[in-house]
Coordinates of C-alpha atoms (C1' of nucleotides) in Angstrom, one line a residue:
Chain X
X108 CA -12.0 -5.6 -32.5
X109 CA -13.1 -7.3 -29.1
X110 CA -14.8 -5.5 -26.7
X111 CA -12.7 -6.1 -23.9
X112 CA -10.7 -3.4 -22.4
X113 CA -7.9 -5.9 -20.6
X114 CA -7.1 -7.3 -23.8
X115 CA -6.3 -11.1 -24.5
X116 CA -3.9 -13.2 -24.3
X117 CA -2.4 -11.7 -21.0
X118 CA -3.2 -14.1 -18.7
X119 CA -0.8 -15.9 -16.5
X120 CA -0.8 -19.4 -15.1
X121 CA -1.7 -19.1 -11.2
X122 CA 0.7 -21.2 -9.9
X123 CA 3.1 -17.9 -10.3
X124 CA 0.6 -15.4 -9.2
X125 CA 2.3 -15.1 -6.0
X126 CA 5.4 -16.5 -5.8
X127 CA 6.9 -13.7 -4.9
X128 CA 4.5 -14.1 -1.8
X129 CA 5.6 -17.4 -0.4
X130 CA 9.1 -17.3 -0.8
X131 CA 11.0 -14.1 0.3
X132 CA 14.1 -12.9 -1.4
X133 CA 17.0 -14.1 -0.3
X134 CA 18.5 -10.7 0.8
X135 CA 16.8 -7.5 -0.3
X136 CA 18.7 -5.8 -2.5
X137 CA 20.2 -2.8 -1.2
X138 CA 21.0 -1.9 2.2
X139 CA 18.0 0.7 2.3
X140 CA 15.8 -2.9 1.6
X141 CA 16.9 -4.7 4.5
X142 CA 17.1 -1.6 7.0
X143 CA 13.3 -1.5 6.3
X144 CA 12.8 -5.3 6.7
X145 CA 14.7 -5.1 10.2
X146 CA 13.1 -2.3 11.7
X147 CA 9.6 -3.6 10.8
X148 CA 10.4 -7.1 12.6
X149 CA 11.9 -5.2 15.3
X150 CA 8.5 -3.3 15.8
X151 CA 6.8 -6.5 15.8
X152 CA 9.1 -8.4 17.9
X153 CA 9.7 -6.1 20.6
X154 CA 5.7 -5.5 20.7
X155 CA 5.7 -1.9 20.6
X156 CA 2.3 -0.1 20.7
X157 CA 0.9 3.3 19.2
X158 CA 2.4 6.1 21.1
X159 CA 5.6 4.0 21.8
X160 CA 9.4 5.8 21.0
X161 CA 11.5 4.7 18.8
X162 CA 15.3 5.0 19.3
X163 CA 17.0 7.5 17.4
X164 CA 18.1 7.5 14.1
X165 CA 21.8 7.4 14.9
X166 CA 21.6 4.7 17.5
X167 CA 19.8 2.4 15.1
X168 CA 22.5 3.3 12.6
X169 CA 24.6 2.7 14.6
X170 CA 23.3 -0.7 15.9
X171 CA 22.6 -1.4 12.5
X172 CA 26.1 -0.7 11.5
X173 CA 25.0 1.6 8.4
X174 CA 25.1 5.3 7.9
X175 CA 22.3 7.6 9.3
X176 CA 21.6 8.5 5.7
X177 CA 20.5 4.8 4.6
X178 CA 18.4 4.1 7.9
X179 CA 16.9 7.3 6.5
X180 CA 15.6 6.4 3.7
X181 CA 14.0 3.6 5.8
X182 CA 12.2 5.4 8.1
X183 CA 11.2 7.8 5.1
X184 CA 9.4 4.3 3.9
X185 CA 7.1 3.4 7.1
X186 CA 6.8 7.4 7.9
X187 CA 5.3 7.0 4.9
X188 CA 3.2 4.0 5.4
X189 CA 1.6 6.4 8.4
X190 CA 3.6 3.3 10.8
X191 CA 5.8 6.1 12.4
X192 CA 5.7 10.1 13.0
X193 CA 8.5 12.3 14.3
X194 CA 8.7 15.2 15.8
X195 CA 12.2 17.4 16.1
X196 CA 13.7 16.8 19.5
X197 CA 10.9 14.8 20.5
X198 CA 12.3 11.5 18.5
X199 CA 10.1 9.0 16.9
X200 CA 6.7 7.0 17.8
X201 CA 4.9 4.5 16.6
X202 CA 1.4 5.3 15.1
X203 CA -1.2 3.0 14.0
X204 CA -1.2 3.2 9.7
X205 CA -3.3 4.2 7.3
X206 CA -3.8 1.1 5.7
X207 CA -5.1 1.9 2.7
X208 CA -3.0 5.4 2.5
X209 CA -0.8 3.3 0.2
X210 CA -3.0 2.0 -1.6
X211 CA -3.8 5.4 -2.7
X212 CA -0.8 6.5 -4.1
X213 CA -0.6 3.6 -6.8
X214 CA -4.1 2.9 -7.9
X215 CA -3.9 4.7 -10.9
X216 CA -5.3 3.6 -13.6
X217 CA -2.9 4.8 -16.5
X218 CA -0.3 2.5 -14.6
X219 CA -1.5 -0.3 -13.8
X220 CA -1.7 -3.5 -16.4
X221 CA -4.4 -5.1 -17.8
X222 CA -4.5 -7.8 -15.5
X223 CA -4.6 -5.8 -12.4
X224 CA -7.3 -3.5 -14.2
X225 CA -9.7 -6.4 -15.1
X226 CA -9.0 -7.9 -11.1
X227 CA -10.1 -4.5 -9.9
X228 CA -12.9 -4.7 -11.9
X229 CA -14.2 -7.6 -10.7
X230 CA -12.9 -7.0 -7.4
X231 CA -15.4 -3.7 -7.1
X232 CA -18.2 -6.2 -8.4
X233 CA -17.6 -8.2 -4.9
X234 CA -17.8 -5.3 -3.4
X235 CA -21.4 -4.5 -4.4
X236 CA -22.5 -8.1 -4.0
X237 CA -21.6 -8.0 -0.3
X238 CA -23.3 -4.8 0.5
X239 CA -26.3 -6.6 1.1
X240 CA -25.1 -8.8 4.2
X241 CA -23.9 -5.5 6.0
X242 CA -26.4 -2.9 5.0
X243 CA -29.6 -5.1 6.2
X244 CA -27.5 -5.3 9.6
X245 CA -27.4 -1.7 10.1
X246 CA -29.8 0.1 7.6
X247 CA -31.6 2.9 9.7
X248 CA -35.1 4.8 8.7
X249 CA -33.0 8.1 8.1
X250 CA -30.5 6.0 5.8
X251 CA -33.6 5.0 3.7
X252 CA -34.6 8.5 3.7
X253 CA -31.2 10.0 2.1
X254 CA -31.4 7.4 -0.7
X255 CA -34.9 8.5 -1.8
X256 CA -33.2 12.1 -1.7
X257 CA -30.9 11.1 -3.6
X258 CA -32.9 8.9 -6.0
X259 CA -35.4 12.2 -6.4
X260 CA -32.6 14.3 -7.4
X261 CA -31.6 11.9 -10.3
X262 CA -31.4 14.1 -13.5
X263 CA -32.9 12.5 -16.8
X264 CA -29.8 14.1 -18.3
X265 CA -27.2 10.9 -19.6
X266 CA -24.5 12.9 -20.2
X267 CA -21.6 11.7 -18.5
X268 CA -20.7 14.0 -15.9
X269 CA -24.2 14.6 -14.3
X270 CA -25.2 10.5 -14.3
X271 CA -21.8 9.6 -12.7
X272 CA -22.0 12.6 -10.3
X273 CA -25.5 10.7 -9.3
X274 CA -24.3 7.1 -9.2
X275 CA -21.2 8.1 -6.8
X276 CA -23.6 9.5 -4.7
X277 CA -26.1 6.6 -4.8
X278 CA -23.4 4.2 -3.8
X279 CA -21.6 5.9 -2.0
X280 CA -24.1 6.5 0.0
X281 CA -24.8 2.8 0.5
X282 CA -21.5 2.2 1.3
X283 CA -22.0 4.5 4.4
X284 CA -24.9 2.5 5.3
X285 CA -22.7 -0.3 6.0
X286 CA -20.7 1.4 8.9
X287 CA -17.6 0.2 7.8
X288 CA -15.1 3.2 7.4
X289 CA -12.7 0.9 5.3
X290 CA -15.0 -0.7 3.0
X291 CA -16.1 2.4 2.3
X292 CA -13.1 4.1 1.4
X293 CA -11.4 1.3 -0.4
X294 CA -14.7 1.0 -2.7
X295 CA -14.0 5.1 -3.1
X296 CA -10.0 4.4 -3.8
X297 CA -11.1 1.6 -6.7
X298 CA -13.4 3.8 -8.3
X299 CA -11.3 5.7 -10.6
X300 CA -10.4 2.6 -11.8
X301 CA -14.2 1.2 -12.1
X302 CA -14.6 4.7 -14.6
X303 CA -12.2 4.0 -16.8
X304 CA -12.5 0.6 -17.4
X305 CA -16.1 1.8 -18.7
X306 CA -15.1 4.9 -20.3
X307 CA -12.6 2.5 -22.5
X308 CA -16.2 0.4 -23.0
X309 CA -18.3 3.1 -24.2
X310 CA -15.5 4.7 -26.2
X311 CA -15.2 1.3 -28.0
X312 CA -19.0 -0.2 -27.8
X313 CA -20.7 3.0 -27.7
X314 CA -23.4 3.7 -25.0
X315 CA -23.0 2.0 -21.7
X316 CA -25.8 -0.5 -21.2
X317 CA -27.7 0.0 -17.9
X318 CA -29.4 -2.7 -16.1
X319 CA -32.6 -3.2 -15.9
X320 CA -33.2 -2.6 -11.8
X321 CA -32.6 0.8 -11.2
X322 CA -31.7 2.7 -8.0
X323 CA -35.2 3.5 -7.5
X324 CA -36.3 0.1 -7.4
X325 CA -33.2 -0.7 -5.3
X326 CA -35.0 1.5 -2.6
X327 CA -37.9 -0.4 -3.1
X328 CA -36.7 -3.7 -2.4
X329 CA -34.8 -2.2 0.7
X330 CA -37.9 -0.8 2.2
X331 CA -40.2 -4.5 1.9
X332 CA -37.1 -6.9 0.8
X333 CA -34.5 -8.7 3.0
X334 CA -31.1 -8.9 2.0
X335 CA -31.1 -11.8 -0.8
X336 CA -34.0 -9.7 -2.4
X337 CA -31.8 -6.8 -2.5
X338 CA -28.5 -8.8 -4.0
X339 CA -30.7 -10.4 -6.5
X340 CA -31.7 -7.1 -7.4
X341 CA -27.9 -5.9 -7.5
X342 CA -27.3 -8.6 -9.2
X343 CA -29.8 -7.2 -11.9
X344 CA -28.5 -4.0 -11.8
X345 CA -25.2 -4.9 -12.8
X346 CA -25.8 -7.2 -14.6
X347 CA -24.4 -5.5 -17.8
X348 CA -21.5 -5.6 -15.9
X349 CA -21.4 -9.0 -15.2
X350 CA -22.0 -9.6 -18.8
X351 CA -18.7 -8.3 -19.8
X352 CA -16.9 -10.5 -17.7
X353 CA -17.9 -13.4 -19.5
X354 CA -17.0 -12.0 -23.3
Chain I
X201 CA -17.8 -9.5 29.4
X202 CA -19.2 -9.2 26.2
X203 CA -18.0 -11.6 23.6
X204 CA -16.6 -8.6 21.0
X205 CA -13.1 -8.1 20.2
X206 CA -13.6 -5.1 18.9
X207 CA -14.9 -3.2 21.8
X208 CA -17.5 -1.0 22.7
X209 CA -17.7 2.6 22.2
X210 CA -15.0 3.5 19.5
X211 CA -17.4 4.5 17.0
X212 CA -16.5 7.3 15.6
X213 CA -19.6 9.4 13.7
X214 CA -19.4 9.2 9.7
X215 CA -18.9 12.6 8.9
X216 CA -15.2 12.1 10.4
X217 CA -15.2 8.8 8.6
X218 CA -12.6 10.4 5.3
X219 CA -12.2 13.8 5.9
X220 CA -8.7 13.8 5.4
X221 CA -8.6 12.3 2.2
X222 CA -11.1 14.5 1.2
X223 CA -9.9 17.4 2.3
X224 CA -5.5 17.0 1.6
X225 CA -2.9 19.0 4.1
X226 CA -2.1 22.6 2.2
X227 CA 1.0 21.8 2.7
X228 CA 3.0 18.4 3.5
X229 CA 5.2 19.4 6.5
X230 CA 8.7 18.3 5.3
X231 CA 10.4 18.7 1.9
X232 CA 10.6 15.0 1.4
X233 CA 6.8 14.2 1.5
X234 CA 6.8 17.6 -0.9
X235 CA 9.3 16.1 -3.4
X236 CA 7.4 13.1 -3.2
X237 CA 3.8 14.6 -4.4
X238 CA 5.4 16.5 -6.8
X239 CA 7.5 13.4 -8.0
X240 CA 4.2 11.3 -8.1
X241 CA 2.0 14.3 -10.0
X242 CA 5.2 14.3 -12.6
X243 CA 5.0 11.0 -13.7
X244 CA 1.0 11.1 -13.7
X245 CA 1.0 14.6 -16.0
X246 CA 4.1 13.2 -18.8
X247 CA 1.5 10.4 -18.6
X248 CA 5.0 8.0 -18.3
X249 CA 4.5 4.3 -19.0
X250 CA 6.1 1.1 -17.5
X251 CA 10.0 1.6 -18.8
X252 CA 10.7 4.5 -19.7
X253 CA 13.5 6.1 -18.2
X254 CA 13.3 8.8 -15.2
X255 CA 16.2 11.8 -14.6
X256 CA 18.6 11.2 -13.0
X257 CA 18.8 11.8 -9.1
X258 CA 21.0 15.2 -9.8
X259 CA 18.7 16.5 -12.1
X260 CA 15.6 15.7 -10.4
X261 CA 17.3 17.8 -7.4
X262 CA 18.6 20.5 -9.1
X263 CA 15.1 20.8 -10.8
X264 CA 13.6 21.0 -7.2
X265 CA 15.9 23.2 -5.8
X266 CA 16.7 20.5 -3.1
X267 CA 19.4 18.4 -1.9
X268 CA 19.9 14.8 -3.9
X269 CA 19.5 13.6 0.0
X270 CA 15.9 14.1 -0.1
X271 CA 15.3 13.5 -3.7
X272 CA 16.4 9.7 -2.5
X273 CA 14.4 9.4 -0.1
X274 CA 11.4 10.4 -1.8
X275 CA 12.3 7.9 -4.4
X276 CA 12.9 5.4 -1.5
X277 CA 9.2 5.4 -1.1
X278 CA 8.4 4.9 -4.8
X279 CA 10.4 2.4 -5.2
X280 CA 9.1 0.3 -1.6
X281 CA 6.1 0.9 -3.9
X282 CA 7.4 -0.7 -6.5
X283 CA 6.2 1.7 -8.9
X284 CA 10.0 2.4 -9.4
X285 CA 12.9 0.5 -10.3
X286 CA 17.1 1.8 -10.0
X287 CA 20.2 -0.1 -11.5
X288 CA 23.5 1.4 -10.6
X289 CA 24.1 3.6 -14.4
X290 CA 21.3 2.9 -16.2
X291 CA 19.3 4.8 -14.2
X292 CA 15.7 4.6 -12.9
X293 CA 12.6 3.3 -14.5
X294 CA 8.9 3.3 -14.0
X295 CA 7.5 0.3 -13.4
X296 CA 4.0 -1.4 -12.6
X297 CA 3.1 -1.3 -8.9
X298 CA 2.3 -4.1 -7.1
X299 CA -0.9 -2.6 -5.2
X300 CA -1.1 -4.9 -2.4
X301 CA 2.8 -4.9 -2.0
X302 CA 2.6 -1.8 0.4
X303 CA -0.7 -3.2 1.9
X304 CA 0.9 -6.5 3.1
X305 CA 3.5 -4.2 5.4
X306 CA 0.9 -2.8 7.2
X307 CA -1.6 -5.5 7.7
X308 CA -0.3 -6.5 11.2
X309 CA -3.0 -6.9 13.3
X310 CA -1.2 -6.0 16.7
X311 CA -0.6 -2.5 15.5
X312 CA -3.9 -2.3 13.8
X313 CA -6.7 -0.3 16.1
X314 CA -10.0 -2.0 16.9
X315 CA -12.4 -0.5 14.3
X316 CA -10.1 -1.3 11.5
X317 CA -9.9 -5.1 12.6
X318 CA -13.1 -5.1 12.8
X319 CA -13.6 -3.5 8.9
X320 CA -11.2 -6.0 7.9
X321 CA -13.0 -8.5 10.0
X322 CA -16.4 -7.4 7.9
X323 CA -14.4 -7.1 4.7
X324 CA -13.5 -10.6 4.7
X325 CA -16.9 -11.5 5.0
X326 CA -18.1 -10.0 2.3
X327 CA -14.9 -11.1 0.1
X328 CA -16.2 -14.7 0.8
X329 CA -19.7 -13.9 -0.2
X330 CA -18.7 -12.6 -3.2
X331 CA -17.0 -15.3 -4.6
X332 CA -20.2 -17.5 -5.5
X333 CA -20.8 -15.1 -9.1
X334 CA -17.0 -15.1 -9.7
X335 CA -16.8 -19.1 -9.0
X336 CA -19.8 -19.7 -11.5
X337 CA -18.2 -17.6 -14.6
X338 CA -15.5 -19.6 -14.6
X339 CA -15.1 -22.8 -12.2
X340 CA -14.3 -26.2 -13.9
X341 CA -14.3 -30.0 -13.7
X342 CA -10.6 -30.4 -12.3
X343 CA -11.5 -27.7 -9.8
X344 CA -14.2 -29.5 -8.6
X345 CA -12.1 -32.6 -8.2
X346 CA -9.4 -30.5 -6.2
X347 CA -11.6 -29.6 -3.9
X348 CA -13.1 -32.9 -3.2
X349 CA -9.9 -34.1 -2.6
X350 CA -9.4 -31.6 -0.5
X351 CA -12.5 -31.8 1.5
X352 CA -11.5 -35.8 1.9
X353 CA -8.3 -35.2 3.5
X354 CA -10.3 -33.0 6.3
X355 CA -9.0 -34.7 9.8
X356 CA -11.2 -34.6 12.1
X357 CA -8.8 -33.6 14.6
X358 CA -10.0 -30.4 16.0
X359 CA -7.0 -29.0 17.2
X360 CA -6.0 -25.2 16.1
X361 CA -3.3 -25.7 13.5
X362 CA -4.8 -28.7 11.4
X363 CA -8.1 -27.2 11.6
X364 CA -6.5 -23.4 10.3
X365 CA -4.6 -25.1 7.7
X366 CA -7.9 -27.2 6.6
X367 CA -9.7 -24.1 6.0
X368 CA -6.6 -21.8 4.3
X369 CA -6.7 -25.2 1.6
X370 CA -10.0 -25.4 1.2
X371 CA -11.3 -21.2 1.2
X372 CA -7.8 -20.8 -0.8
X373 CA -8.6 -22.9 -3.4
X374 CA -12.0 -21.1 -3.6
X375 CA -10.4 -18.1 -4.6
X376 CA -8.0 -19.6 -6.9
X377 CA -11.2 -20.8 -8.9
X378 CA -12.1 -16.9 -9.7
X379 CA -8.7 -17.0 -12.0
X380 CA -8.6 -13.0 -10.0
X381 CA -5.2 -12.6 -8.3
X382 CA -5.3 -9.4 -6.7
X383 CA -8.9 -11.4 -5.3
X384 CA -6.9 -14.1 -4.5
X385 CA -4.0 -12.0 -3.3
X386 CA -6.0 -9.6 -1.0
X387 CA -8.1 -12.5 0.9
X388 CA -4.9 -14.7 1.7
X389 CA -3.5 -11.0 3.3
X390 CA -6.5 -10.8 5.4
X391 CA -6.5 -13.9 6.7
X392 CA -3.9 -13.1 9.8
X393 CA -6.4 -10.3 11.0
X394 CA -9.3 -12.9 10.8
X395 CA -7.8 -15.1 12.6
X396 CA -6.6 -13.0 15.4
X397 CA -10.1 -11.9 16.1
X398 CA -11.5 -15.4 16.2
X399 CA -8.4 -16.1 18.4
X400 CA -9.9 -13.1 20.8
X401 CA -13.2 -15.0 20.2
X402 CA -12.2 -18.5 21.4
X403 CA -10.6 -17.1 24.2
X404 CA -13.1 -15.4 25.4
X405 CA -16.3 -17.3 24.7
X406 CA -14.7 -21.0 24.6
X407 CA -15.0 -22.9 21.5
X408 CA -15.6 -21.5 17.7
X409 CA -18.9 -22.4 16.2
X410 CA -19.1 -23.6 13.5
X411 CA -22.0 -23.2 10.4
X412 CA -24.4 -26.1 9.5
X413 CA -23.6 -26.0 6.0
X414 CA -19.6 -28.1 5.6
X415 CA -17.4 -27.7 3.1
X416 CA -18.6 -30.9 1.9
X417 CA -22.0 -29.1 1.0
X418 CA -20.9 -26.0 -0.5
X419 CA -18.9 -28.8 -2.8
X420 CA -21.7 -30.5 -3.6
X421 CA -23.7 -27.1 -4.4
X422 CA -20.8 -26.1 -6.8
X423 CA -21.6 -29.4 -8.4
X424 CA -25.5 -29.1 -8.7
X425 CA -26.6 -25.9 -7.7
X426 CA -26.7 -22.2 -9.2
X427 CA -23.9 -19.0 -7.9
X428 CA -27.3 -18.3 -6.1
X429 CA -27.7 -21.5 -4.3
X430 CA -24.0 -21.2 -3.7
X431 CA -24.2 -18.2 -2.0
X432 CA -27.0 -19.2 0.4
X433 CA -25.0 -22.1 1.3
X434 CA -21.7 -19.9 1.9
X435 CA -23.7 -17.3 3.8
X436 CA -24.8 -20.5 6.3
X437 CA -21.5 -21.4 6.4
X438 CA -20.2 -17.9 7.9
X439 CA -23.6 -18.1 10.1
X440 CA -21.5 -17.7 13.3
X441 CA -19.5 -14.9 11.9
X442 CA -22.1 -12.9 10.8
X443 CA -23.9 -13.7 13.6
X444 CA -21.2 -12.1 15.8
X445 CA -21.4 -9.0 13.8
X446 CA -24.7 -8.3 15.7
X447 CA -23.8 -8.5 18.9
Chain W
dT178 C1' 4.4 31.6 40.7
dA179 C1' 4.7 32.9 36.0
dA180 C1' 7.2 34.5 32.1
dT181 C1' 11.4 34.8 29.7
dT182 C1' 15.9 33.4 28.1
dC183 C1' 19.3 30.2 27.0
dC184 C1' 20.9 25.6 26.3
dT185 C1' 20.5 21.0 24.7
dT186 C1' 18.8 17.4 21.8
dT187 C1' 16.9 15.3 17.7
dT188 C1' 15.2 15.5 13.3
dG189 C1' 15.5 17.8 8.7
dT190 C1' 18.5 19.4 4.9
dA191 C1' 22.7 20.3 2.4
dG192 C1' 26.8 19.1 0.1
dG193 C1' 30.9 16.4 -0.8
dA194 C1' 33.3 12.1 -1.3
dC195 C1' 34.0 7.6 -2.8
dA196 C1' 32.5 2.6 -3.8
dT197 C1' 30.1 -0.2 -7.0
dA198 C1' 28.2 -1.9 -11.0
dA199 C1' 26.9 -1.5 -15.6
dT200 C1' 27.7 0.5 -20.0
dG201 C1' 30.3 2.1 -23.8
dT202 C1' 34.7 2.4 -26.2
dA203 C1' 39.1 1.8 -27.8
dA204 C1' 43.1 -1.1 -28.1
dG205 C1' 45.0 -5.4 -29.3
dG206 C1' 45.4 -10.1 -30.8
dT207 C1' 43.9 -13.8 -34.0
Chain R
dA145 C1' 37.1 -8.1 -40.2
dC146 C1' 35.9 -10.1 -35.6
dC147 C1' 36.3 -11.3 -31.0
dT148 C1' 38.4 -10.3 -26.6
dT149 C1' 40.3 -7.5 -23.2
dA150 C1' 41.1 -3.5 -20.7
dC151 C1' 40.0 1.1 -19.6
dA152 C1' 37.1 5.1 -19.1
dT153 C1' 32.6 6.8 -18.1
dT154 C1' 28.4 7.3 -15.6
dA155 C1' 24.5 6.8 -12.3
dT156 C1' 23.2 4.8 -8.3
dG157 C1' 24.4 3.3 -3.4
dT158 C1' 26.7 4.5 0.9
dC159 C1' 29.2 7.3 4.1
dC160 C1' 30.5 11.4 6.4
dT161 C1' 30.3 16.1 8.2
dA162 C1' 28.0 20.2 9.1
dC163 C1' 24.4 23.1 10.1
dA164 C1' 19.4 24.8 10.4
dA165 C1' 15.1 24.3 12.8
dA166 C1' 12.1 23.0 16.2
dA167 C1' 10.9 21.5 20.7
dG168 C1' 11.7 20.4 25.3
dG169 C1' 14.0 21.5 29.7
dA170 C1' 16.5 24.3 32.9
dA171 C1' 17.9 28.4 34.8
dT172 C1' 17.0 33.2 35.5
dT173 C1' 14.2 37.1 36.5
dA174 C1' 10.0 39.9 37.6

DNA sequence: TAATTCCTTTTGTAGGACATAATGTAAGGT
DNA sequence: ACCTTACATTATGTCCTACAAAAGGAATTA
């Protein structure tokens, strides 16, 4: 049995990674398909801004020569995507999206293949690597002060809940340090997926290894260090981590 | 003028930062994002897997105790998500998500508000500094050769487009080296909001800087260096963008 | 002027109808 | 028996009409 949770033998050659990228279909499917497609080039070509109207649902069904029920299930798609909002009477506007609203709704980890799985993985690994960069540009006295909270209230306890409770926090909390509202809550979205890749490791290998810098020296280094200090010493800390990558 | 396309003053405290994903509406206003939820928490608690077959449309409405009208339109948005796929009279079936599909359709930087271009902006960043421990697990001989063939074939012209195509070649490839597509995938989708802020950037303050470390260094790194030396070198490279960051 | 009432407009929901395509099935020919 | 053809079946895709609900605007009244 390997220890490797995304399983061999899976990967593809990259030249098709993203084909599907480059070239576009040559006509989307179903009417619903290209009804989307048009009214997101219209948004774009016409320039509309946040707060803008859109015209109403008949008139683009109408000027799209479809039913109202099809253009529908378009709009459904970008009121979705947070790219529109309407209100009765009032008629539709433009709003800016949630960008990573989406994202939300199909991380999940019981879904998505191996492949994607093990990218996530890594990709949460860059993540962490690049805190450094940002935190030493904005790290504040107070900031510094929350972690040592936080680092005082770790429990000696290892049993699952109580350490992962404390290692959201820790990083999480770094993550606010950066100042970046996005990078923060697209390392929150990915963690689900970060757990179970490890629960499926300690379920197979038994205990999770730790590294050998902990979050209290991470402190340390951020007090007296500068920012290659401190991604050396992330580098450390996941370093179990890092390990797996290359079984 | 200051030299910052992401302008001054729309900071907005932390605490405000992810309320609403922390915190999720009691109640989504119209049946459709209702059906939707409760479509989405279905296939999450019968634990479905890739293929297997969904009710029928009817069913699903009847079951709901709403019209098949918004029934399609919830399943409209699941399937722009790809997580769902319909043929006319076989019926619907669960398939794998492509994650970033439903990012690409939002990452237009015209309808994107100043602090997330300027996450995105930082994002990048730190997606570029992360590639050095990726690079080193797994670069090889005939990726080193591409790239030196690709660094040769750097004109010296300095206008916009060959320039912007030189760098897409040369950063792409980078990524390609990590053998991580959703990596790969992710960067290539951020690269329209990068460069519409260095746009801004040229505008405003003239000419782009550029780092003192070339491509052709961080080549010849990969070649004798360690992921650490690597890193320096990349961080050098990005001097000027980081450098903006502080501003 | 301010509050109320009524009208109008636009989205939201319902239900029926039919086209279309894919599947299964039975008839018919060899 | 086996292959082919034709037909019936079924689920999605599209269209249509109708009406409820909410919100804005106008007219009326205190």
């Amino acid at each position: 049995m390997h220890s490797n949770p995304f399983e061999a033998g899976t990967f593809r050659p990259l030249y098709m990674s993203d084909l599907k990228n480059d070239i576009q279909p040559l006509e989307a499917s179903t009417m619903t398909d290209m009804v989307e497609l048009r009214l997101r080039e219209y948004l774009k070509r016409k320039s509309f801004v946040p707060g803008d109207a859109l015209p109403k649902e008949q008139e683009l069904a109408d000027a799209l020569g479809v039913s109202r029920n099809v253009v529908r299930e378009a709009l459904s798609r970008l009121r979705m995507l947070g790219m529109i909002e309407s209100r009765k009477k009032r008629g539709m506007v433009l709003t800016q999206p949630d960008i990573l609203g989406s994202l939300e709704r199909v991380l999940d980890p019981l879904i998505l293949g191996k492949n994607t799985l093990r990218d996530i993985f890594e990709l949460r690994l860059v993540l962490e690597m690049g805190l450094a960069d940002l935190i030493y540009l904005r790290k504040t006295p107070e900031d510094i002060a929350a972690l040592e909270t936080i680092v005082a209230q770790e429990v000696n306890k290892h049993q699952k809940p109580f350490r992962v409770e404390h290692e959201i926090a820790f990083h999480g909390k770094l993550y606010q340090m950066t100042g970046n509202d996005t990078y923060m809550r697209f390392q929150k979205m990915l963690l689900p997926v970060f757990e179970y890749v490890l629960d499926y490791e300690i379920q197979v290998n038994g205990q999770a290894e730790v590294g050998k810098v902990t979050h209290h020296d991470l402190v340390e280094i951020l007090k007296t260090g500068d920012a290659e200090d401190f991604r050396r010493g992330m580098k450390a800390h996941l370093k179990p981590h890092f390990d797996r990558l290359k079984a």
